[in-house]
Amino acid sequence: MILGIGTDLANIDRIQGTLDRFGDRFRNRVFTAVEQAKSERRHDVAGTYAKRWAAKEACSKALGTGLRMGIAWKDMAVSNLSSGQPVMHVTGWAEARLAQMTPPGHEAIIHVTLTDDHPWAQAFVLIEARPVAPDRG
Ligand SMILES: CC(C)(COP(=O)(O)OP(=O)(O)OC[C@H]1O[C@@H](n2cnc3c(N)ncnc32)[C@H](O)[C@@H]1OP(=O)(O)O)[C@@H](O)C(=O)NCCC(=O)NCCS
């Protein structure tokens, strides 16, 4: 079953402006080391950050919380499989919220897809609950 869906569109030029203005303060508050490493080695640095920003916003919508002041952004983190496919990993408050919305006997799976076409970066996040196979032990 579907537990939640969220989307966000982020403006790459606005993210570039924030990077220019706040630098590492912005990077370190919002993005994990993995997200920063990926973005900083890209030709399109701001576009790569903007996709991850959109993914966090979309994830917060799928979790049904939205974004509030003081939120721990790094508790929603994007990494990439070797195929390039993005994966969303939640920790802290986001992990607790996910557990709270997952029905008993189910596991939650977060699906994320990203795209960008300057000046826009877009993300969709979908949260699925799958029944856990009964323990036959
Ligand atoms: C996946 C693909 C269609 C992306 O198309 P694109 O027009 O270049 O880029 P888009 O802006 O639409 O999407 C980029 C995002 O697609 C996602 N993506 C990349 N590979 C993906 C895959 N195999 N499956 C699902 N999503 C993928 C990523 O999130 C990427 O953004 P990110 O690298 O910042 O995380 C294209 O890269 C492709 O066909 N790749 C073939 C596989 C390949 O070359 N793999 C290289 C492995 S090293």
Tab-separated table of C-alpha atoms and ligand atoms in Angstrom, residues 38 42 48 51-52 80 82-86 114-116, ligand 1:
chain	number	residue	atom	x	y	z
A	38	LYS	CA	28.594	14.148	-4.876
A	42	ARG	CA	29.866	17.683	-10.396
A	48	THR	CA	23.078	18.638	-7.906
A	51	LYS	CA	17.912	18.027	-6.672
A	52	ARG	CA	18.818	16.931	-3.161
A	80	ASN	CA	23.229	6.937	-5.281
A	82	SER	CA	26.344	2.334	-8.562
A	83	SER	CA	23.730	2.433	-11.349
A	84	GLY	CA	23.156	6.120	-10.523
A	85	GLN	CA	19.706	5.476	-9.067
A	86	PRO	CA	19.034	7.733	-6.067
A	114	LEU	CA	15.126	13.202	-9.381
A	115	THR	CA	15.517	15.300	-12.495
A	116	ASP	CA	16.738	18.750	-13.459
B	1	LIG	C1	19.310	7.872	-15.736
B	1	LIG	C2	19.368	8.843	-16.912
B	1	LIG	C3	18.191	8.564	-17.819
B	1	LIG	C4	19.313	10.289	-16.364
B	1	LIG	O1	18.943	11.170	-17.400
B	1	LIG	P1	19.443	12.667	-17.573
B	1	LIG	O2	18.543	13.311	-18.534
B	1	LIG	O3	20.898	12.657	-17.808
B	1	LIG	O4	19.305	13.380	-16.170
B	1	LIG	P2	18.016	13.801	-15.308
B	1	LIG	O5	18.226	15.197	-14.873
B	1	LIG	O6	16.725	13.505	-15.959
B	1	LIG	O7	18.150	12.809	-14.066
B	1	LIG	C5	19.298	12.786	-13.315
B	1	LIG	C6	18.992	11.961	-12.098
B	1	LIG	O8	18.520	10.670	-12.485
B	1	LIG	C7	18.778	9.769	-11.430
B	1	LIG	N1	19.327	8.540	-11.970
B	1	LIG	C8	20.541	8.339	-12.518
B	1	LIG	N2	20.686	7.052	-12.873
B	1	LIG	C9	19.534	6.418	-12.544
B	1	LIG	C10	19.101	5.084	-12.637
B	1	LIG	N3	19.871	4.119	-13.145
B	1	LIG	N4	17.861	4.771	-12.197
B	1	LIG	C11	17.081	5.715	-11.664
B	1	LIG	N5	17.444	7.008	-11.522
B	1	LIG	C12	18.669	7.351	-11.976
B	1	LIG	C13	19.769	10.450	-10.499
B	1	LIG	O9	19.091	10.816	-9.313
B	1	LIG	C14	20.212	11.676	-11.285
B	1	LIG	O10	20.539	12.774	-10.479
B	1	LIG	P3	21.795	12.692	-9.483
B	1	LIG	O11	22.880	12.001	-10.242
B	1	LIG	O12	22.101	14.111	-9.148
B	1	LIG	O13	21.325	11.880	-8.301
B	1	LIG	C15	20.683	8.691	-17.693
B	1	LIG	O14	21.749	9.089	-16.859
B	1	LIG	C16	20.927	7.279	-18.197
B	1	LIG	O15	20.280	6.791	-19.107
B	1	LIG	N6	21.873	6.579	-17.655
B	1	LIG	C17	22.176	5.212	-18.142
B	1	LIG	C18	22.867	4.454	-17.115
B	1	LIG	C19	24.215	5.037	-16.915
B	1	LIG	O16	24.804	5.642	-17.765
B	1	LIG	N7	24.710	4.809	-15.736
B	1	LIG	C20	25.977	5.328	-15.378
B	1	LIG	C21	26.401	4.612	-14.140
B	1	LIG	S1	27.938	5.187	-13.627
